[in-house]
Every structure is written in C-alpha cells, then in structure tokens.
Short mmCIF file of C-alpha atoms in Angstrom, two decimals:
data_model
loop_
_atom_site.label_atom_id
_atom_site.label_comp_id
_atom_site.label_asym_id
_atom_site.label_seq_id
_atom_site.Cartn_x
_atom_site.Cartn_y
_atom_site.Cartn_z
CA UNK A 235 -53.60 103.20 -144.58
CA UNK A 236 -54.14 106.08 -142.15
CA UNK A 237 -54.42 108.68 -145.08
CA UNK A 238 -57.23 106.64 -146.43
CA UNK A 239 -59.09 106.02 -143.09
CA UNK A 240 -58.49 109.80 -142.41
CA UNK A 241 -60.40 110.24 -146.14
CA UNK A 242 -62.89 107.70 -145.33
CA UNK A 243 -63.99 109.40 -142.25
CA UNK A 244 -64.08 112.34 -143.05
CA UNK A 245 -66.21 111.31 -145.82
CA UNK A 246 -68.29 109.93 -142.96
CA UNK A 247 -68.54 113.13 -141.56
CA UNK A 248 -69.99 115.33 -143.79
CA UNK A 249 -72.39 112.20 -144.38
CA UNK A 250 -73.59 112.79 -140.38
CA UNK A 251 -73.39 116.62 -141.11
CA UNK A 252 -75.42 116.52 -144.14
CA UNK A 253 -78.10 113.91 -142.15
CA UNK A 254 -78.49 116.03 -139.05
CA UNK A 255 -78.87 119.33 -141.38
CA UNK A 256 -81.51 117.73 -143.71
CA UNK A 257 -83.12 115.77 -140.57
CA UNK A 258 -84.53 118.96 -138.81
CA UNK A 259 -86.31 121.04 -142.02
CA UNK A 260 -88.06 118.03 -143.53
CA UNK A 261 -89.25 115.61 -140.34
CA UNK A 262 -89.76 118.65 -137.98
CA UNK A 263 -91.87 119.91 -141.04
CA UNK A 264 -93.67 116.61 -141.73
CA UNK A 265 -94.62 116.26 -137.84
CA UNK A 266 -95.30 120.38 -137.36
CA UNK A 267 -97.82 119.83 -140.75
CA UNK A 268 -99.50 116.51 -138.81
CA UNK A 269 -99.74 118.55 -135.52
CA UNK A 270 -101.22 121.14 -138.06
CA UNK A 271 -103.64 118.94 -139.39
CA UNK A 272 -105.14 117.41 -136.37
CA UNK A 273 -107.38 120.31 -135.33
CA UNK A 274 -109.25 119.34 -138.59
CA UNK A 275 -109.76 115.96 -137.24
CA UNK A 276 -112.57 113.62 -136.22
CA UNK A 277 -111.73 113.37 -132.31
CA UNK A 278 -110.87 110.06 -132.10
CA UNK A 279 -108.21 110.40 -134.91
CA UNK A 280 -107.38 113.26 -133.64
CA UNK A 281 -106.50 111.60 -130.18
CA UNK A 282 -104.62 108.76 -132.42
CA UNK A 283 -102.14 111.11 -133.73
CA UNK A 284 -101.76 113.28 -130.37
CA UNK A 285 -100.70 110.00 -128.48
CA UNK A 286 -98.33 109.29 -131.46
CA UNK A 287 -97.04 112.50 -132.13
CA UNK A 288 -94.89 112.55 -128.86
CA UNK A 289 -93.33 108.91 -129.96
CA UNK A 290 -92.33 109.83 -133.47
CA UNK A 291 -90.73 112.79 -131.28
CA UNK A 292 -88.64 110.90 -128.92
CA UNK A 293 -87.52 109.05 -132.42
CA UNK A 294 -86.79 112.21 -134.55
CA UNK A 295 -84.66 112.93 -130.57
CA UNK A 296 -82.82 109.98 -130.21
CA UNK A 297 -81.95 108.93 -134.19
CA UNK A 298 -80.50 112.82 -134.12
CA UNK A 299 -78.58 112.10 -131.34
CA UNK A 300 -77.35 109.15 -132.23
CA UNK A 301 -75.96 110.73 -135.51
CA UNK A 302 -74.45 113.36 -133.04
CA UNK A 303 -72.83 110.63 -131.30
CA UNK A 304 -71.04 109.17 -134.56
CA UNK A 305 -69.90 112.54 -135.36
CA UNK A 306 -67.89 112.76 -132.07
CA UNK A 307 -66.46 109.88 -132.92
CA UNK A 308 -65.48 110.33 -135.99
CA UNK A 309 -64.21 113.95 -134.90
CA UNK A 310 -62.13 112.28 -132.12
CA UNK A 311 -61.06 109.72 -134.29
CA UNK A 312 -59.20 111.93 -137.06
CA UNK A 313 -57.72 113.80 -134.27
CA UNK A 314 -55.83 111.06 -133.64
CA UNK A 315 -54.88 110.01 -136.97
CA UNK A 316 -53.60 113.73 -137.01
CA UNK A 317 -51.46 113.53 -134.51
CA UNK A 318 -50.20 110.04 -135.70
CA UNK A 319 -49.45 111.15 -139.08
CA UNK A 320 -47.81 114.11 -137.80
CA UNK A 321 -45.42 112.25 -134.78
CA UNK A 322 -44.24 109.51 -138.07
CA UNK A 323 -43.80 112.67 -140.25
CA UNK A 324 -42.09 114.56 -137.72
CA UNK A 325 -43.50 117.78 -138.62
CA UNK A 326 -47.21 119.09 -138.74
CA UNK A 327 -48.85 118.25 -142.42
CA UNK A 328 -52.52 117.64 -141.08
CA UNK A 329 -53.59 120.48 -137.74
CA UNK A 330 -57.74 120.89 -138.63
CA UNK A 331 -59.10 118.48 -136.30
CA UNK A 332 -55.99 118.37 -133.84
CA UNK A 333 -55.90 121.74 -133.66
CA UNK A 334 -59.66 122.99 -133.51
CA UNK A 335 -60.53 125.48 -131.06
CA UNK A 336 -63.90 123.14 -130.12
CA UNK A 337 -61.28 120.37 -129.50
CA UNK A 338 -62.93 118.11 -127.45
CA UNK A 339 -65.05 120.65 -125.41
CA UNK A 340 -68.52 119.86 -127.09
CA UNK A 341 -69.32 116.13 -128.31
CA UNK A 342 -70.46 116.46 -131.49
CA UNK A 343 -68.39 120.03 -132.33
CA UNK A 344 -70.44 123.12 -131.68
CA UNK A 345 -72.82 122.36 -135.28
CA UNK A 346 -73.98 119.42 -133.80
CA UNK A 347 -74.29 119.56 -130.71
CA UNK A 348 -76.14 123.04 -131.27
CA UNK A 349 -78.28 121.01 -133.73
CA UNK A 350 -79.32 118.50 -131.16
CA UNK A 351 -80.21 121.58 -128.98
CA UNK A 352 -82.38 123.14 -131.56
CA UNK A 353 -84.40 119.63 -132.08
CA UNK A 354 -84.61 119.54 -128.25
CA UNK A 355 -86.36 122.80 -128.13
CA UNK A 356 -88.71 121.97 -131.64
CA UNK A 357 -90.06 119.15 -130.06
CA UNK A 358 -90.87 120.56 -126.35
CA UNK A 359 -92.50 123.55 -128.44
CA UNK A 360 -94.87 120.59 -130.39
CA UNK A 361 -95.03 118.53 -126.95
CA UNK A 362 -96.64 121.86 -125.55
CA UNK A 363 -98.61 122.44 -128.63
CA UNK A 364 -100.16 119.05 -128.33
CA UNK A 365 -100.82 119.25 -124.98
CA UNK A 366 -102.59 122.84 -125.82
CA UNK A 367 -104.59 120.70 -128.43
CA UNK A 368 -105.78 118.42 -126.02
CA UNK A 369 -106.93 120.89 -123.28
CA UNK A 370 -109.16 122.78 -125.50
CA UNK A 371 -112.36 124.01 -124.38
CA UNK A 372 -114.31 121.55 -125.83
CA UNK A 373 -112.43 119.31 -123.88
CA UNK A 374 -110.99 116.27 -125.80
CA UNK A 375 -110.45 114.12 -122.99
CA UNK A 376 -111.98 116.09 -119.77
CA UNK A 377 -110.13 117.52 -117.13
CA UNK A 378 -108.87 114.88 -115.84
CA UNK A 379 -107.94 112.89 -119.55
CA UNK A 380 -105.97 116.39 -120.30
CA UNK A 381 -103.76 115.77 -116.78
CA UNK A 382 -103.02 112.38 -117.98
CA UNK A 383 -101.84 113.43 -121.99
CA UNK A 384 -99.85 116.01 -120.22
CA UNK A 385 -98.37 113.98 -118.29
CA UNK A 386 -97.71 111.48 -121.07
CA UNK A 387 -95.97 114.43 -122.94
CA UNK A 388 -93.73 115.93 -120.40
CA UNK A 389 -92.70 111.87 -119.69
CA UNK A 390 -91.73 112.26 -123.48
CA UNK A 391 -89.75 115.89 -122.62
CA UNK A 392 -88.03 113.98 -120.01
CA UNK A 393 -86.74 111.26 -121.86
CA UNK A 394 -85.67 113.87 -124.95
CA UNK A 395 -83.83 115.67 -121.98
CA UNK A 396 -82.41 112.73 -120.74
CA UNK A 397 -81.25 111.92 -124.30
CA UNK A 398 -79.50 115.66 -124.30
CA UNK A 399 -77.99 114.87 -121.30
CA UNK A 400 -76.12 111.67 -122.22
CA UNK A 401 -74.89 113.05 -125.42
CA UNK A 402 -73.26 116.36 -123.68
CA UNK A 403 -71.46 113.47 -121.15
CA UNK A 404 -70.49 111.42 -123.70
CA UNK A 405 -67.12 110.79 -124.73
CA UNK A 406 -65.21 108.82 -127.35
CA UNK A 407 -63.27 105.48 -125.86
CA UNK A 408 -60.84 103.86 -128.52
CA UNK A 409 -61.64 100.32 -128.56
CA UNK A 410 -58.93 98.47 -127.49
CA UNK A 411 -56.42 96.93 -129.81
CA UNK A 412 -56.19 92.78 -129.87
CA UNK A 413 -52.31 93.07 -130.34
CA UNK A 414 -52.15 90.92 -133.22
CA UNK A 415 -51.13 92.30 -136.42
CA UNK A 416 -53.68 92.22 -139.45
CA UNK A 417 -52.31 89.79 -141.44
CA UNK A 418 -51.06 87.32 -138.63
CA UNK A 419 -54.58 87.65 -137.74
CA UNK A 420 -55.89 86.93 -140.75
CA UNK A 421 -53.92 84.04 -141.33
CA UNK A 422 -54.63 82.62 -138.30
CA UNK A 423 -58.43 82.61 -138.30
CA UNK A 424 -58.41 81.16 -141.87
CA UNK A 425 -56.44 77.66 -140.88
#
C-alpha cells in the first residue's frame, strides 16, 4: 500500500509541476496581451479592464500558490513513505526525496517555489504597467483618480506579497491518525 501511494503521489507531483510550468507562459500571456490591448481602447473599457486586470492577478497569485502548496505536501509526504519503506526494509531502496539536498529548506522545492517568485515579479511588472496606463498624459482618471488606481494596485501587490509570504512559512503537518485500523473502521461505520 505504501509503494502505490508513493506512485500515486508522485504521479501527483509532476501533475502540480506540469500545472505551475504551463500556468505562467499561457495566463501571464493571455493577461500581458489584454494589458496590451487596452491602450487601443474606448476609455471607459479601457478603465473596465484596468480595474480587473489587478483581480485576475491576485487569482493567477494565489491558484499558483496554492499548487505550490500541494507540491510541498506531496514532497514531504513521500519523504516519509521513504523513510518508512526503508526502516521495514532495513536497508535504503528509495533515498530521492529523503535524501534531497532542498530537503525541507524551500516549501515547494527550489522549481516551485522559484516559480511562485517569478509570477510574483510578472504581475508587480503588469501592476506597474497598469498603473503607467492610467497616469497617462491624457489623464484617464485625473490626478487625483490616478492616486486612487495606484493605490488600488499596490493593495493588489500587497496581498500577492502577502500570498509569497505565507507560502515561504508554510510547512507540511501530517494529519493526525484516528487509531483505528482501516478495516475495523470500515466495519464499524457500515453497522
């Protein structure tokens, strides 16, 4: 059973990898084209997809780090099947994860949490592009319209940030085991 969690999650794993590594290219792409766009705009769409631009942000952020949170789990996770299967075995059959020079040092391991990093700095680059949008010379919203959207964005930077923050503090907590074994549990809830 441990083999085939260990298989399972690390199955999991390159699932999280592969959504983190496609995640950047094709929405940072899709919201860079939008931001793009908008000087072609009427004003007043133009000002509809500046005050959305910063949410979808904070989204493309927080789903990232959230993936980045389920890989240091996972990560953690067959570290300690490792070390299981190895103590029952008595000898060392499975050392990547238990014995990886990141080990424990960076939630996420160094791809993701570097990944996070990169997103953090894409979307504070497209915060201060839409912010440079805004306080054109034609003046969008007027001095003191521009003070406000840049405040609205660097609220936005904060929370991203914030986001950053949590994830490099985070750690992986094994959820407590009931005690009961599976199939006394099983039969037990069924009666």
């Amino acid at each position: 059973m441990l083999l085939e969690e260990y298989r399972a999650l690390n199955g999991l794993l390159t699932f999280r990898l592969g959504a983190m590594d496609r995640r950047l290219p094709v929405a940072g792409g899709t919201l860079g084209a939008i931001l793009g766009v908008t000087t072609a705009m009427p004003p007043d769409t133009k000002l509809a997809f500046l005050l959305g631009l910063p949410v979808a942000l904070l989204w493309l952020m927080l789903s990232t780090v959230q993936h980045a949170r389920s890989k240091e789990d996972h990560l953690r996770r067959i570290d300690e099947i490792e070390r299981l299967v190895n103590r029952l075995a008595g000898e060392e059959l499975l050392v990547f994860q238990s014995r990886h020079p990141n080990k424990r040092l960076t939630p996420a391991g160094r791809s993701g949490f570097a990944t996070v990093l990169s997103l953090l700095s894409t979307c504070w680059m497209m915060l201060a592009a839409c912010c440079a949008l805004v306080s054109t010379p034609h003046g969008l919203l007027g001095l003191p319209g521009t003070i406000a959207y840049c405040g609205y964005a660097a609220g936005f930077a904060g929370m991203m940030l914030h986001a950053v923050i949590r994830l490099r503090h985070y750690r992986y907590r094994r959820p407590p085991a009931d005690g009961r074994p599976l199939f006394e549990a099983y039969s037990q809830d069924r009666t």
